[in-house]
Short mmCIF file of C-alpha atoms in Angstrom, two decimals:
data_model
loop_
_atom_site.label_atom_id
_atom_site.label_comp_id
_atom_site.label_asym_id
_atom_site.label_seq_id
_atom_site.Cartn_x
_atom_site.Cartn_y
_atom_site.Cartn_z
CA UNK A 889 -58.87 10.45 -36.40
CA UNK A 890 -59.52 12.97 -39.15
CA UNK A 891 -57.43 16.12 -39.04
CA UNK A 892 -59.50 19.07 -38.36
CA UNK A 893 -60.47 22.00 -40.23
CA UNK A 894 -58.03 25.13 -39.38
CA UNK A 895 -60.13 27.00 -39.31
CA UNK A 896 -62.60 25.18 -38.71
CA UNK A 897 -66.01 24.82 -38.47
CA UNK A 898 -66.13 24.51 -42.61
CA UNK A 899 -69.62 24.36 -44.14
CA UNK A 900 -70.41 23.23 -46.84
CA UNK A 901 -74.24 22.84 -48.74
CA UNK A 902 -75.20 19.49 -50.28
CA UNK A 903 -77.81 19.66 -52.74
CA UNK A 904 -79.82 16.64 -54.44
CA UNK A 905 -81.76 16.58 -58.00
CA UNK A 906 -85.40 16.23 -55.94
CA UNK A 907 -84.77 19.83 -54.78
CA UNK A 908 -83.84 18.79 -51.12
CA UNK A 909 -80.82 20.91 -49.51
CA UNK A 910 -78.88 20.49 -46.66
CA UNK A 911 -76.35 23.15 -45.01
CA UNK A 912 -74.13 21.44 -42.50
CA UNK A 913 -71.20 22.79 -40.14
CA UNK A 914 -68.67 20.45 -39.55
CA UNK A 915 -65.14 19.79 -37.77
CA UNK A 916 -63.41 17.91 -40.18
CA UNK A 917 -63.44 15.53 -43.33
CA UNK A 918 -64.62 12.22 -41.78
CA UNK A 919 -67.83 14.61 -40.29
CA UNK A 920 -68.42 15.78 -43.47
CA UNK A 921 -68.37 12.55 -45.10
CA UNK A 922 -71.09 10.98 -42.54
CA UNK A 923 -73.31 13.51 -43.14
CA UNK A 924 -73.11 13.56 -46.90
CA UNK A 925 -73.33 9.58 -46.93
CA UNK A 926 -76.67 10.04 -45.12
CA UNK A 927 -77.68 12.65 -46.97
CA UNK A 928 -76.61 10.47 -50.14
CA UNK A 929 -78.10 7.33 -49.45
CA UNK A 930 -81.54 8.34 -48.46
CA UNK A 931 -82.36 9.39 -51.80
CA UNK A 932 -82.63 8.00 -55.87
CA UNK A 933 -81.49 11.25 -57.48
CA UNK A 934 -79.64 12.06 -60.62
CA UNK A 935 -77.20 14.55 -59.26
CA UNK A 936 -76.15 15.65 -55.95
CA UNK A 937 -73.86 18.33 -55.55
CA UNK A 938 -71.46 19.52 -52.22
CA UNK A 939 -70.90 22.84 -52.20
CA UNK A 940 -67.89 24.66 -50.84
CA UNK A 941 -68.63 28.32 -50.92
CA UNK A 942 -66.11 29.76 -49.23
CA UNK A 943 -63.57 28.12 -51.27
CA UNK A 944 -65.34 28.60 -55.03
CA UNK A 945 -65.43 24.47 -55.66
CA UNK A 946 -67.88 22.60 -55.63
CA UNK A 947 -68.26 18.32 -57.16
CA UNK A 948 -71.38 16.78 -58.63
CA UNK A 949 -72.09 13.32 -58.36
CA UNK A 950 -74.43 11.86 -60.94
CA UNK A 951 -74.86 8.31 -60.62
CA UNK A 952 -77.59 8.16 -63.59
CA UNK A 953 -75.51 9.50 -65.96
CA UNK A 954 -71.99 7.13 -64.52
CA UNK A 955 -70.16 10.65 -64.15
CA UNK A 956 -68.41 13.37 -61.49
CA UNK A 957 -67.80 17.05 -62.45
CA UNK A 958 -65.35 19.02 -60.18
CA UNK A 959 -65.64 23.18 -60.51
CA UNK A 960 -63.41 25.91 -59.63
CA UNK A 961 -63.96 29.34 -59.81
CA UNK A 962 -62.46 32.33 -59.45
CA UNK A 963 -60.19 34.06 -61.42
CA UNK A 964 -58.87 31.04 -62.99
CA UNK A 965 -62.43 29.00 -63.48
CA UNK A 966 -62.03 25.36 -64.40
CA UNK A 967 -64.18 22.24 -64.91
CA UNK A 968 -63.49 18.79 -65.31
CA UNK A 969 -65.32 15.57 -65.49
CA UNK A 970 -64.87 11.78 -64.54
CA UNK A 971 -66.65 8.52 -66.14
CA UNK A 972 -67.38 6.44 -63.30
CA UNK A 973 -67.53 2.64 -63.86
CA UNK A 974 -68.16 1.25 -60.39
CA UNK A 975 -70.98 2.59 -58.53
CA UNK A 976 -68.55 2.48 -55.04
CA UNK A 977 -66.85 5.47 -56.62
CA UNK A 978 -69.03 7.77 -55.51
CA UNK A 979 -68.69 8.14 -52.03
CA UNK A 980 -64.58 7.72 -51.90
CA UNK A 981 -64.60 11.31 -54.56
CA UNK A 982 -66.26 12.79 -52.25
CA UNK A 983 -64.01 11.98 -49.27
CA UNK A 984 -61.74 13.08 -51.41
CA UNK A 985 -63.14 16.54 -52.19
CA UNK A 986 -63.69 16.70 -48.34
CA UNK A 987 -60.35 16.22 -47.05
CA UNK A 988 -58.17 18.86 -49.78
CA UNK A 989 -61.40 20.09 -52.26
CA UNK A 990 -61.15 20.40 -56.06
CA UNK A 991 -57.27 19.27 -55.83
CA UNK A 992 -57.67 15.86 -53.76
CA UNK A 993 -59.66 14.85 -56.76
CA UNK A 994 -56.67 15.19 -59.16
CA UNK A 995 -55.80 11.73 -58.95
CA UNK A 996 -58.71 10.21 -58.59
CA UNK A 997 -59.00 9.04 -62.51
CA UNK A 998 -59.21 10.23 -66.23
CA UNK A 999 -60.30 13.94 -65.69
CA UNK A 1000 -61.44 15.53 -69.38
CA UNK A 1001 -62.40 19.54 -69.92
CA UNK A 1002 -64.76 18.65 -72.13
CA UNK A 1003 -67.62 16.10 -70.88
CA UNK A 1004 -68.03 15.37 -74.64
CA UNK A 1005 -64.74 13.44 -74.32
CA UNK A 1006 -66.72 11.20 -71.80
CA UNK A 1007 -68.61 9.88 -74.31
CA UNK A 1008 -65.87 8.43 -76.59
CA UNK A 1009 -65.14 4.82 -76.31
CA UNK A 1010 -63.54 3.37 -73.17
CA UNK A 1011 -60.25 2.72 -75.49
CA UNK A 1012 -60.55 5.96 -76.98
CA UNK A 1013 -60.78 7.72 -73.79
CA UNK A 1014 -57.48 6.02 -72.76
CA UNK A 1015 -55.27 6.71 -75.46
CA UNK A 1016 -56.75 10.93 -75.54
CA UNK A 1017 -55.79 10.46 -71.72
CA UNK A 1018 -52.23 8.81 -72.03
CA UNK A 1019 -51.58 11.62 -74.74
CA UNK A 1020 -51.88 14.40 -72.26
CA UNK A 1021 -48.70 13.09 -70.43
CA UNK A 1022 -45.96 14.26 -72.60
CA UNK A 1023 -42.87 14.05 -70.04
CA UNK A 1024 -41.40 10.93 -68.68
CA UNK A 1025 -41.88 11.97 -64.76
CA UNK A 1026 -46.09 13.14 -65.29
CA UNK A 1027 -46.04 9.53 -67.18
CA UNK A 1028 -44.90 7.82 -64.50
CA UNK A 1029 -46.70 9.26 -61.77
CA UNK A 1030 -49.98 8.33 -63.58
CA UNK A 1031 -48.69 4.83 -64.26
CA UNK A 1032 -48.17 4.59 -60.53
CA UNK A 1033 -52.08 6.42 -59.83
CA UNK A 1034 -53.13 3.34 -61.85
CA UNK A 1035 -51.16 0.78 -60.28
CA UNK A 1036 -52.16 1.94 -56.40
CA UNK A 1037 -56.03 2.04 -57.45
CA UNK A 1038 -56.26 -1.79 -58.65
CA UNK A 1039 -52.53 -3.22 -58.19
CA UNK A 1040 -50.05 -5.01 -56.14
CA UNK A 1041 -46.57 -6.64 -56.03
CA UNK A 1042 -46.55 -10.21 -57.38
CA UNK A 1043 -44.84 -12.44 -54.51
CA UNK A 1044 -41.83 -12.54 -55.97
CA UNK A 1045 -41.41 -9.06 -56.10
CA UNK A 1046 -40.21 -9.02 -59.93
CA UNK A 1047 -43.29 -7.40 -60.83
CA UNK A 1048 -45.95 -4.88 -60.48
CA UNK A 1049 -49.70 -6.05 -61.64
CA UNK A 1050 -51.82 -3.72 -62.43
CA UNK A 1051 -55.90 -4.37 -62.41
CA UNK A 1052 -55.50 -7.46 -60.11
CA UNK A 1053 -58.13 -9.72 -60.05
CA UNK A 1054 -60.03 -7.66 -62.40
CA UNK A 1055 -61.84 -8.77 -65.79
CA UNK A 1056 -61.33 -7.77 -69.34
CA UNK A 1057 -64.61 -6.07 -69.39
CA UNK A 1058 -63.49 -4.00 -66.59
CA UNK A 1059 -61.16 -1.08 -66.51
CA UNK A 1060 -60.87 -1.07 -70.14
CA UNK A 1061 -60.28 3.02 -70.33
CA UNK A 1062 -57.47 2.70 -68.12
CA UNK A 1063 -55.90 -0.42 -69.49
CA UNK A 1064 -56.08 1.30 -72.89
CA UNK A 1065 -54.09 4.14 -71.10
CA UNK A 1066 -51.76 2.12 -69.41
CA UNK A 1067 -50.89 0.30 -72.03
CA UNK A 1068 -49.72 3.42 -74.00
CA UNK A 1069 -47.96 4.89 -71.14
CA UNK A 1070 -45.92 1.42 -71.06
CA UNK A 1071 -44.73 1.79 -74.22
CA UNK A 1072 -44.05 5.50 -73.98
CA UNK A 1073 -41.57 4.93 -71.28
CA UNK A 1074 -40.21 2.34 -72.60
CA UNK A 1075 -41.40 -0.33 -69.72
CA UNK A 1076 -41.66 -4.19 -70.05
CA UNK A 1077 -44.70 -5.56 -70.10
CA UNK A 1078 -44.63 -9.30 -69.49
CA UNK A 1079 -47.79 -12.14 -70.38
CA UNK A 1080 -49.47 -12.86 -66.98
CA UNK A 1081 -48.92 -16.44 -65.57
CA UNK A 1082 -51.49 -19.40 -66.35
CA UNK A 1083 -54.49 -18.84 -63.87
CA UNK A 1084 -54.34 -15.14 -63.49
CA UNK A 1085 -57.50 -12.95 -64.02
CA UNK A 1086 -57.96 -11.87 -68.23
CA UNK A 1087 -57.46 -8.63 -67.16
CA UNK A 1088 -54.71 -8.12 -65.30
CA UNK A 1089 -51.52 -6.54 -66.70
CA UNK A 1090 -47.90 -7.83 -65.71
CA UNK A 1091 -44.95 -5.37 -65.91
CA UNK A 1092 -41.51 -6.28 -64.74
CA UNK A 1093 -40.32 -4.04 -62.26
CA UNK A 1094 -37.64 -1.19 -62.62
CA UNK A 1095 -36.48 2.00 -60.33
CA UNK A 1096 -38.56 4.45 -61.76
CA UNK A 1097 -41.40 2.36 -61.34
CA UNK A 1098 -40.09 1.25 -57.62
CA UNK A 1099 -39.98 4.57 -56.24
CA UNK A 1100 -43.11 6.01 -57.70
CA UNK A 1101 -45.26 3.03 -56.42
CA UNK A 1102 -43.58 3.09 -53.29
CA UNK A 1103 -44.98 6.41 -52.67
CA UNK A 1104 -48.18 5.32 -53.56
CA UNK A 1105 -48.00 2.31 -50.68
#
C-alpha cells in the first residue's frame, strides 16, 4: 500500500495539449498515478503536464517530441529535461514525480539545463553527462543508477552487467556514459561471454561497486 499524503488530500492539475484539464484530490501516490494513467491514456496529445501547485513543480510529458521537463520554482527556479527512448518511460516518471515531486525524478536518467543538449547525439549526450560527475562517490552512484535500471549480477557473482539483454542500438547515451565513468574510476571492464546480447556491458565486480549496487537492490 502506498504511503499517504501527510497532509493529505494533495491535488494536483493534469493538463493535456487538446486543452482538456483535470483537477483531482487524492490520498496518496498510487491514487494519483491511476488517475493520471486514465487521464493519460485516453488521449493522442503532444504534452501533458501534472501540476503541483502547492509545491511550485510541476513535469511535462511529451511523447511526440521523446522528452520530460521537470520545473521548480520559487526562489531558486530550475528546469531540466530528459530524452526518453522507450515509450514505457512515461508513466514510471510520473510515479516518480508523484511519490517525492521534482526530486524523485533525480535519478531517473540524463537530466540537461538546457533542452538544446537533448538534441546532441546519443554518444555525445553521454560523454557531456559523464563529465558532470567530477568526484569519485557522485561517479559511482550514477554508475550504480545505470546498473539498477537495466542490470544484474552474472551467476557467478564476479560481475555486474549492465544493459542486460539489451541491443547495441539501444541505450547508446548511457552506454556512452558508462563507459566513461568506467574508466574515470578506474573500473574493469571485461568482454561479455559468447552468446550474450551486443549490448550488454561486463564489469568485474569490486567494493565500491558492491555497496553502491547493493543499495540499489
Amino acid at each position: 500500500m502506498a504511503r499517504p499524503y501527510e497532509p493529505g488530500p494533495k491535488q494536483f492539475v493534469f493538463t493535456a495539449g487538446d486543452g482538456s484539464v483535470e483537477h483531482v484530490s487524492v490520498g496518496d501516490p498510487q491514487e494519483a498515478y491511476l488517475a493520471f494513467s486514465a487521464f493519460f491514456r485516453g488521449r493522442d496529445c503532444d504534452t501533458y503536464t501534472i501540476e503541483d501547485e502547492a509545491a511550485g513543480q510541476c513535469v511535462v510529458l511529451m511523447p511526440r517530441a521523446g522528452v520530460i521537463s521537470r520545473i521548480r520554482r520559487g526562489e531558486q527556479p530550475r528546469s531540466e529535461h530528459l530524452r526518453i527512448d522507450r515509450a514505457n518511460r512515461y508513466l514510471p516518471g510520473a510515479m516518480l514525480f508523484f511519490e517525492n515531486g521534482y526530486g524523485g525524478l533525480d535519478r531517473f536518467g540524463q537530466w540537461f539545463p538546457d533542452r538544446a543538449d537533448l538534441d546532441a547525439s546519443p554518444e555525445a549526450r553521454g560523454a557531456a553527462r559523464a563529465a558532470t560527475f567530477t568526484t569519485e562517490a557522485a561517479a559511482i552512484v550514477e554508475v550504480a543508477r545505470i546498473w539498477a535500471d537495466s542490470g544484474c549480477v552474472d551467476p557467478s557473482g564476479a560481475y555486474h552487467v549492465f544493459f542486460e539483454s539489451h541491443g547495441v542500438d539501444d541505450d547508446r547515451a548511457e552506454r556512452a556514459e558508462l563507459l566513461q565513468l568506467i574508466g574515470f574510476l578506474g573500473l574493469e571492464r571485461v568482454d561479455a561471454p559468447a552468446g550474450a546480447a551486443g549490448g550488454e556491458v561486463w564489469v568485474r565486480t569490486e567494493p565500491r561497486l558492491d555497496a553502491e549496487c547493493a543499495r540499489w537492490s
